[in-house]
């Protein structure tokens, strides 16, 4: 591979926040300055400390500089999942918050159209409002679609309350990025960062299973879905999932008799698996046209140097590297040539 001509890198899994939040937004998330000129900010959720964020989470100049340093041509921006707020009963508040976050992302994309594309967020606990905001995201803000969680309170993603949302997403040809949140909780999960290390892969796997076994892709076959973190555990437990579907149809196949594996190639995943062997298996299992570079920038569990794992793993196959680093994303997000750096 010619190191003098680096391949284009499009990172489809990145998050960003506004530096300043409205009074409504501050009811759900506060960004507090630190002492002694520290440029980082402390995030507080429901009045409790949540995490410290680096300037690259809210300062677009810092983000652009880091992208240039790491040879990232373009990022697809989305909000941070803690702001989904699906459990909030004041849905008009969350609609207003969603609009604020979506307007912020859209403004960045308008300012830097060759560097950023955007995904919005919607109050999915209120499907009619979610549809209204999805339409605004796509038709007015020129966002590519929306990011959603892996479930909505007690609804899995095949719940009939979400049918109208899926129908509208298909009509709008919107990209839907499914990102885990609201992971399993309990005393047994409090140690060792388990909700993030174990809970997130489980959440994504459950979301994929609910969509496939629930027949969502049968009802809405043109949906454009991409799942975070390499699809969680799904690609690596697909044999078990298929076997369970076959041996216990009473428990698994009552909404859809097609085996889950029959939908491989009908949805995509990002590349964030942290390990060359896992990445090789992921690409083999999910198909090389359905895996895209995703880093989870700017958070610690992400890939520090987006694309380097792909280049190391498939260094003898430049065509495959190009697919994973950019051409799959160009096709999925319908990125025209002038959008590439």
Coordinates of C-alpha atoms in Angstrom, one line a residue:
X1 CA 0.0 0.0 0.0
X2 CA 1.4 3.4 -1.0
X3 CA 1.9 5.4 2.2
X4 CA 2.6 8.5 0.2
X5 CA -1.1 8.6 -0.9
X6 CA -3.1 7.9 2.3
X7 CA -6.6 6.6 1.8
X8 CA -9.6 8.8 2.5
X9 CA -11.0 8.2 6.0
X10 CA -14.6 8.9 6.8
X11 CA -15.5 8.3 10.4
X12 CA -19.2 7.5 10.8
X13 CA -19.3 7.2 14.6
X14 CA -18.4 10.5 16.3
X15 CA -20.2 12.6 19.0
X16 CA -20.3 16.3 19.7
X17 CA -22.0 18.8 22.0
X18 CA -22.7 22.5 22.0
X19 CA -20.4 24.5 24.3
X20 CA -23.4 26.5 25.5
X21 CA -26.7 25.0 26.4
X22 CA -30.1 26.6 26.8
X23 CA -32.0 26.7 30.1
X24 CA -34.2 23.9 29.0
X25 CA -31.2 21.7 28.0
X26 CA -29.5 22.4 31.4
X27 CA -32.4 20.7 33.1
X28 CA -31.0 17.5 31.6
X29 CA -27.3 18.1 31.2
X30 CA -25.0 20.8 32.6
X31 CA -21.5 21.6 31.4
X32 CA -19.4 23.1 34.2
X33 CA -16.1 24.8 33.9
X34 CA -13.2 23.5 35.9
X35 CA -10.7 25.4 38.0
X36 CA -7.2 26.8 37.2
X37 CA -7.8 27.4 33.5
X38 CA -8.4 23.7 32.7
X39 CA -10.0 23.7 29.3
X40 CA -12.0 20.6 30.0
X41 CA -15.6 20.6 31.2
X42 CA -17.4 18.5 33.8
X43 CA -20.7 17.0 32.7
X44 CA -23.5 16.7 35.2
X45 CA -26.6 14.6 34.5
X46 CA -29.6 15.1 36.8
X47 CA -27.4 17.1 39.2
X48 CA -24.8 14.3 39.5
X49 CA -21.3 14.2 38.1
X50 CA -21.3 12.1 34.9
X51 CA -17.9 12.5 33.2
X52 CA -15.2 15.0 32.3
X53 CA -15.0 15.9 28.6
X54 CA -12.1 17.2 26.6
X55 CA -12.3 20.3 24.4
X56 CA -12.6 18.1 21.3
X57 CA -16.1 17.2 22.4
X58 CA -17.4 20.8 22.1
X59 CA -14.8 22.9 20.4
X60 CA -15.0 22.5 16.6
X61 CA -11.6 24.1 16.0
X62 CA -10.0 21.5 18.2
X63 CA -11.9 18.8 16.5
X64 CA -10.8 20.0 13.0
X65 CA -7.2 20.2 14.1
X66 CA -7.3 16.6 15.5
X67 CA -9.0 15.4 12.3
X68 CA -6.2 16.9 10.2
X69 CA -3.5 15.4 12.5
X70 CA -5.1 12.0 12.1
X71 CA -5.9 12.1 8.4
X72 CA -9.6 12.1 8.9
X73 CA -11.3 13.5 5.8
X74 CA -14.8 13.6 7.2
X75 CA -16.9 12.8 10.3
X76 CA -20.5 12.0 10.7
X77 CA -21.6 13.8 13.9
X78 CA -24.2 12.7 16.4
X79 CA -25.1 13.7 19.9
X80 CA -24.1 11.8 23.0
X81 CA -26.6 9.0 24.0
X82 CA -27.0 10.3 27.5
X83 CA -29.1 13.0 25.9
X84 CA -31.7 10.6 24.4
X85 CA -33.8 11.1 27.6
X86 CA -36.4 8.5 26.5
X87 CA -37.5 8.1 30.1
X88 CA -38.5 11.7 30.5
X89 CA -42.3 12.2 30.6
X90 CA -42.1 15.8 29.5
X91 CA -41.8 15.0 25.8
X92 CA -42.1 18.6 24.7
X93 CA -39.0 19.4 26.7
X94 CA -37.2 16.6 25.0
X95 CA -38.5 17.7 21.6
X96 CA -37.1 21.2 22.3
X97 CA -33.8 19.7 23.5
X98 CA -33.6 17.5 20.3
X99 CA -34.2 20.5 18.2
X100 CA -31.5 22.5 19.9
X101 CA -29.0 19.6 19.5
X102 CA -30.0 19.1 15.9
X103 CA -29.7 22.7 15.0
X104 CA -26.2 22.8 16.5
X105 CA -25.0 19.8 14.4
X106 CA -26.7 21.2 11.3
X107 CA -24.9 24.5 11.8
X108 CA -21.5 22.8 11.9
X109 CA -22.3 20.8 8.7
X110 CA -23.3 24.0 6.9
X111 CA -20.2 25.8 8.0
X112 CA -17.9 22.9 7.0
X113 CA -19.7 20.9 4.4
X114 CA -16.6 19.0 3.2
X115 CA -15.7 17.9 6.7
X116 CA -18.9 17.0 8.4
X117 CA -22.3 15.2 7.9
X118 CA -24.8 15.0 10.7
X119 CA -27.3 12.8 12.3
X120 CA -30.1 14.2 14.5
X121 CA -31.8 12.9 17.6
X122 CA -35.6 12.5 18.3
X123 CA -37.9 12.0 21.3
X124 CA -38.6 8.4 20.4
X125 CA -40.8 7.8 23.4
X126 CA -43.3 10.0 21.6
X127 CA -43.3 8.5 18.1
X128 CA -45.5 11.2 16.5
X129 CA -43.1 13.9 17.7
X130 CA -40.1 11.8 16.7
X131 CA -41.5 11.6 13.2
X132 CA -42.1 15.4 13.1
X133 CA -38.4 16.0 14.1
X134 CA -37.1 13.3 11.8
X135 CA -38.8 15.1 8.9
X136 CA -37.3 18.4 10.0
X137 CA -33.8 16.8 10.3
X138 CA -33.9 15.4 6.8
X139 CA -36.0 18.0 4.9
X140 CA -35.0 21.2 6.5
X141 CA -31.6 20.7 8.2
X142 CA -30.1 18.5 5.5
X143 CA -29.1 15.9 8.1
X144 CA -28.6 12.4 6.8
X145 CA -30.9 10.8 9.4
X146 CA -30.9 10.2 13.1
X147 CA -29.2 8.4 15.9
X148 CA -31.4 6.3 18.2
X149 CA -31.0 4.1 21.2
X150 CA -31.2 0.3 21.4
X151 CA -34.6 0.3 23.1
X152 CA -37.1 2.9 24.3
X153 CA -37.9 2.3 27.9
X154 CA -39.7 -1.0 27.9
X155 CA -40.1 -1.1 24.1
X156 CA -37.7 -3.1 22.0
X157 CA -37.2 -1.7 18.5
X158 CA -39.8 -4.1 17.0
X159 CA -42.6 -2.7 19.2
X160 CA -45.7 -1.8 17.3
X161 CA -45.6 1.8 18.7
X162 CA -42.5 2.4 16.6
X163 CA -44.0 1.1 13.3
X164 CA -45.0 4.6 12.2
X165 CA -41.4 5.9 12.9
X166 CA -39.9 3.0 10.8
X167 CA -42.4 3.7 8.0
X168 CA -41.4 7.3 7.9
X169 CA -37.7 6.6 8.1
X170 CA -38.1 4.3 5.1
X171 CA -40.1 6.9 3.1
X172 CA -37.5 9.6 3.9
X173 CA -34.6 7.3 3.0
X174 CA -33.1 8.3 6.3
X175 CA -30.0 6.7 7.8
X176 CA -30.7 5.3 11.3
X177 CA -27.6 4.9 13.5
X178 CA -28.4 2.6 16.5
X179 CA -26.3 3.3 19.5
X180 CA -26.5 1.5 22.8
X181 CA -27.7 3.3 25.9
X182 CA -29.7 2.6 29.1
X183 CA -27.7 -0.5 29.8
X184 CA -28.6 -3.2 32.4
X185 CA -28.2 -1.9 35.9
X186 CA -28.0 -3.5 39.3
X187 CA -25.5 -4.0 42.1
X188 CA -23.8 -6.9 40.2
X189 CA -23.0 -4.5 37.3
X190 CA -21.5 -1.7 39.4
X191 CA -17.9 -2.9 39.4
X192 CA -15.4 -2.9 36.6
X193 CA -17.2 -0.5 34.2
X194 CA -19.5 -3.4 33.3
X195 CA -22.3 -1.4 31.8
X196 CA -19.9 0.0 29.2
X197 CA -17.8 -3.1 28.6
X198 CA -20.5 -5.8 28.7
X199 CA -23.8 -3.9 28.7
X200 CA -23.3 -2.0 25.5
X201 CA -22.5 -5.0 23.4
X202 CA -25.5 -6.8 24.9
X203 CA -27.8 -3.8 24.1
X204 CA -26.7 -3.7 20.5
X205 CA -27.1 -7.4 20.1
X206 CA -30.6 -7.3 21.6
X207 CA -31.5 -4.4 19.3
X208 CA -30.4 -6.3 16.2
X209 CA -32.3 -9.4 17.3
X210 CA -35.5 -7.5 18.0
X211 CA -35.4 -5.9 14.6
X212 CA -34.6 -9.2 12.8
X213 CA -36.8 -11.6 14.8
X214 CA -39.5 -8.9 15.1
X215 CA -39.8 -8.7 11.3
X216 CA -39.0 -5.0 11.1
X217 CA -37.0 -5.5 7.9
X218 CA -39.9 -7.6 6.4
X219 CA -42.3 -4.7 6.9
X220 CA -39.8 -2.0 5.9
X221 CA -37.3 -3.6 3.7
X222 CA -35.6 -0.4 2.5
X223 CA -34.6 0.8 6.0
X224 CA -31.0 2.0 6.1
X225 CA -29.6 0.8 9.5
X226 CA -26.2 0.9 11.0
X227 CA -25.3 -0.4 14.4
X228 CA -22.5 0.8 16.7
X229 CA -19.5 -1.0 18.1
X230 CA -19.3 -3.7 15.4
X231 CA -22.9 -4.8 16.1
X232 CA -22.0 -5.6 19.7
X233 CA -21.9 -9.4 20.2
X234 CA -24.2 -10.2 17.4
X235 CA -21.7 -11.2 14.7
X236 CA -19.8 -13.3 17.2
X237 CA -22.8 -15.1 18.5
X238 CA -24.8 -15.4 15.3
X239 CA -24.4 -19.2 15.2
X240 CA -26.0 -19.4 18.7
X241 CA -28.7 -17.0 17.7
X242 CA -29.6 -18.8 14.5
X243 CA -29.6 -22.2 16.3
X244 CA -31.9 -20.8 19.0
X245 CA -34.2 -19.4 16.4
X246 CA -34.3 -22.9 14.7
X247 CA -34.6 -25.1 17.8
X248 CA -37.1 -22.9 19.7
X249 CA -39.3 -21.3 17.1
X250 CA -42.0 -21.0 19.8
X251 CA -39.7 -18.5 21.6
X252 CA -37.9 -16.9 18.7
X253 CA -39.7 -17.3 15.4
X254 CA -43.3 -16.4 16.2
X255 CA -43.0 -13.0 14.5
X256 CA -40.6 -13.9 11.7
X257 CA -39.7 -17.4 10.5
X258 CA -36.6 -16.3 8.5
X259 CA -33.3 -17.1 10.3
X260 CA -31.5 -14.0 11.5
X261 CA -28.5 -14.9 9.4
X262 CA -30.6 -14.4 6.3
X263 CA -30.5 -10.7 6.8
X264 CA -26.7 -10.4 6.7
X265 CA -26.0 -7.8 4.0
X266 CA -29.3 -5.9 4.8
X267 CA -27.8 -3.7 7.5
X268 CA -24.4 -2.3 8.4
X269 CA -22.1 -2.0 11.4
X270 CA -19.1 0.2 12.3
X271 CA -15.6 -1.2 12.7
X272 CA -15.1 -0.4 16.4
X273 CA -14.0 -3.8 17.8
X274 CA -10.5 -2.9 19.0
X275 CA -8.9 -6.2 17.9
X276 CA -7.5 -7.4 14.5
X277 CA -8.9 -10.9 14.9
X278 CA -12.3 -9.6 15.8
X279 CA -12.2 -7.2 12.8
X280 CA -11.3 -10.0 10.4
X281 CA -14.2 -12.1 11.7
X282 CA -16.5 -9.1 11.6
X283 CA -15.8 -8.3 8.0
X284 CA -16.1 -12.0 7.0
X285 CA -19.4 -12.4 8.8
X286 CA -21.1 -9.1 8.1
X287 CA -19.8 -8.7 4.5
X288 CA -17.1 -6.3 3.5
X289 CA -19.6 -3.9 2.0
X290 CA -21.4 -3.5 5.3
X291 CA -18.6 -2.4 7.7
X292 CA -17.6 1.2 8.0
X293 CA -14.9 3.0 10.0
X294 CA -16.3 4.2 13.3
X295 CA -14.2 5.5 16.2
X296 CA -16.6 6.8 18.9
X297 CA -14.6 10.0 18.9
X298 CA -13.9 11.7 21.3
X299 CA -14.5 9.2 24.1
X300 CA -11.9 7.0 25.9
X301 CA -13.5 3.7 24.7
X302 CA -13.1 4.8 21.1
X303 CA -10.2 4.2 18.7
X304 CA -7.5 6.8 19.3
X305 CA -6.2 6.7 15.7
X306 CA -9.3 6.0 13.6
X307 CA -8.6 3.7 10.7
X308 CA -5.2 2.4 11.9
X309 CA -6.7 -0.9 13.0
X310 CA -8.2 -1.4 9.6
X311 CA -4.9 -0.6 7.9
X312 CA -2.9 -2.9 10.1
X313 CA -5.4 -5.8 9.8
X314 CA -5.8 -5.6 6.0
X315 CA -2.5 -4.0 5.0
X316 CA -2.1 -6.3 2.0
X317 CA -5.6 -5.5 0.7
X318 CA -5.8 -1.9 -0.3
X319 CA -9.2 -2.4 -2.1
X320 CA -10.7 -3.7 1.2
X321 CA -9.1 -0.9 3.2
X322 CA -10.7 1.6 0.9
X323 CA -14.1 0.1 1.3
X324 CA -13.9 0.0 5.1
X325 CA -12.3 3.5 5.4
X326 CA -14.5 5.4 3.0
X327 CA -16.3 3.9 0.0
X328 CA -18.9 2.0 2.0
X329 CA -19.7 5.2 3.9
X330 CA -19.9 7.2 0.7
X331 CA -22.4 4.8 -0.6
X332 CA -24.4 4.4 2.6
X333 CA -24.6 8.1 3.4
X334 CA -24.8 9.1 -0.3
X335 CA -21.8 11.3 -0.1
X336 CA -21.2 13.1 -3.4
X337 CA -17.6 13.7 -4.6
X338 CA -17.4 17.3 -3.5
X339 CA -18.1 16.3 0.1
X340 CA -14.7 14.5 0.3
X341 CA -11.7 16.4 1.3

